[in-house]
Coordinates of C-alpha atoms in Angstrom, one line a residue:
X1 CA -13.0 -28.3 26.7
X2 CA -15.3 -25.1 27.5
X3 CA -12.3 -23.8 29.6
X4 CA -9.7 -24.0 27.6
X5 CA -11.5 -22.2 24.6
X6 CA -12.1 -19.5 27.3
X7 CA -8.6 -19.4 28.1
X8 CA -7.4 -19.6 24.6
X9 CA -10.1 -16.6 24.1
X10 CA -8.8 -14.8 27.3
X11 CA -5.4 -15.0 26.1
X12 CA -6.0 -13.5 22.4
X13 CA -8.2 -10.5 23.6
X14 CA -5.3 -10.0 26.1
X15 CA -2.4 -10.0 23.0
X16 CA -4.7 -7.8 21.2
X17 CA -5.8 -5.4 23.6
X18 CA -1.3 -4.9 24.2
X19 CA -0.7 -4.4 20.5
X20 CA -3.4 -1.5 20.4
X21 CA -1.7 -0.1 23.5
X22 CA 1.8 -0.4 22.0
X23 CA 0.6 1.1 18.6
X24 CA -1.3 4.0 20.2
X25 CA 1.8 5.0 22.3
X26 CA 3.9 5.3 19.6
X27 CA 6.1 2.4 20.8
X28 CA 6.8 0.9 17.5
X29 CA 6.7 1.7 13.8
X30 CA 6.8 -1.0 11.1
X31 CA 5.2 0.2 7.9
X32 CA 4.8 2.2 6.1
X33 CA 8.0 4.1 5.7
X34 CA 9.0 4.8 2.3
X35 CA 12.0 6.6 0.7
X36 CA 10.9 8.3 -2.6
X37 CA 13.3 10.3 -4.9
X38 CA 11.7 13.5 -6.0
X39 CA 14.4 15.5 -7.8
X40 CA 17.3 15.1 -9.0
X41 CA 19.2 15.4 -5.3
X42 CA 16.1 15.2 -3.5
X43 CA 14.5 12.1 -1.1
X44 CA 11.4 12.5 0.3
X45 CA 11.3 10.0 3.7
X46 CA 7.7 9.8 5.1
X47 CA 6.6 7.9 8.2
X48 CA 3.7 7.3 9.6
X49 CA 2.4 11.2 11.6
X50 CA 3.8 11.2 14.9
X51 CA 5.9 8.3 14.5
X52 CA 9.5 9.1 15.3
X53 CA 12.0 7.8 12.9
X54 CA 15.9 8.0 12.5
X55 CA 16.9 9.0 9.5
X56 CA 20.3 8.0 8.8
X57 CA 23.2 8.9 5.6
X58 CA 26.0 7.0 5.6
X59 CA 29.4 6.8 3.3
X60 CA 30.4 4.3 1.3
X61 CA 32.8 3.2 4.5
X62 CA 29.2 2.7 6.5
X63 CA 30.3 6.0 8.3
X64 CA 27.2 8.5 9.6
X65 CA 27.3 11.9 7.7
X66 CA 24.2 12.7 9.0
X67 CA 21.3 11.6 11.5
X68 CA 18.0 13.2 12.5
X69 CA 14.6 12.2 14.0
X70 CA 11.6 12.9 11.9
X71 CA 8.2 12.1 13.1
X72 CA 6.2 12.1 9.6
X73 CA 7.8 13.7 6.4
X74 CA 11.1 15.1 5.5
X75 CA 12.9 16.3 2.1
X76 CA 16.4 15.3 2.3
X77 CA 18.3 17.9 -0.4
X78 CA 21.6 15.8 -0.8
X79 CA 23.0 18.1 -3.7
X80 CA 26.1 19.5 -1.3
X81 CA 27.2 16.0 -1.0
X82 CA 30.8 14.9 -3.0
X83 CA 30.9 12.2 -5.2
X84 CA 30.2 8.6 -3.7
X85 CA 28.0 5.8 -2.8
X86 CA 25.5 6.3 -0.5
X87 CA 22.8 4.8 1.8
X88 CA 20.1 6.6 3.2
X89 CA 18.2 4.5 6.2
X90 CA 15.1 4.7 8.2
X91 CA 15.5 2.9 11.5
X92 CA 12.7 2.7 14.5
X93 CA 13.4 3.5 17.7
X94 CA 15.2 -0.1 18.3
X95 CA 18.2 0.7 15.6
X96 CA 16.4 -1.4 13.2
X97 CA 16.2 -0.8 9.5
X98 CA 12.8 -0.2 8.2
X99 CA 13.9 0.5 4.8
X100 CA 17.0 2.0 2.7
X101 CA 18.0 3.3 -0.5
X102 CA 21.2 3.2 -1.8
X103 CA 22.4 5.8 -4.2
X104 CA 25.7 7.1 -5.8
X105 CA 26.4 10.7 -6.6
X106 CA 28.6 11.1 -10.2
X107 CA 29.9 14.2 -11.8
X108 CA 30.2 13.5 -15.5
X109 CA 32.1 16.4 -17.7
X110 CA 31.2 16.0 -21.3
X111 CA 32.8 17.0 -24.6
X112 CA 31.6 17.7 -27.5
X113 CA 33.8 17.8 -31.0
X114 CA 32.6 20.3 -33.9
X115 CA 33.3 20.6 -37.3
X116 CA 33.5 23.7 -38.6
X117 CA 33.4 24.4 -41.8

């Protein structure tokens, strides 16, 4: 019984000792990665520092308009985009979506009727 708690011990400080290797090398990010809207065109993507995420835009046809690497923060000014949907994603380095926002981009002419007198 003594042998296989030291086993099962062995084998949990091994698993543990990995996944501080794999997190100080940078191998992986998780969480936190947040998308934040902070004007009116404006997304602020931040990552953990030194992390080394893909940013990706896409149309509403899922086709790429724009990819980048960031490694902690970036504002994304999106005002010289057309009208359309929109997804903005953060992937890790494995193609795998840590988080998205999807937004749509709507020019709106307004008019206005007066009486005059």
């Amino acid at each position: 019984m003594k042998k296989h708690i030291k086993n099962a011990m062995a084998v949990a400080f091994f698993a543990a000792s990995m996944s501080v290797v794999s997190a100080a090398n940078g191998a992986e990010v998780t969480l936190p990665v947040s998308i934040d809207q902070v004007g009116k065109f404006k997304f602020l993507v931040s990552a953990e520092p030194k992390s080394n995420v893909y940013v990706i835009i896409r149309d509403a046809d899922n086709n790429i308009i724009h990819q980048e690497v960031i490694s902690s923060k970036k504002l994304f000014n999106l005002a010289s985009l057309v009208d359309g949907k929109y997804r903005l994603e953060v992937q890790n380095a494995r193609k795998q979506v840590l988080t998205s926002k999807t937004f749509n981009i709507l020019t709106e002419v307004k008019r206005d009727m007066v009486a005059v007198q």
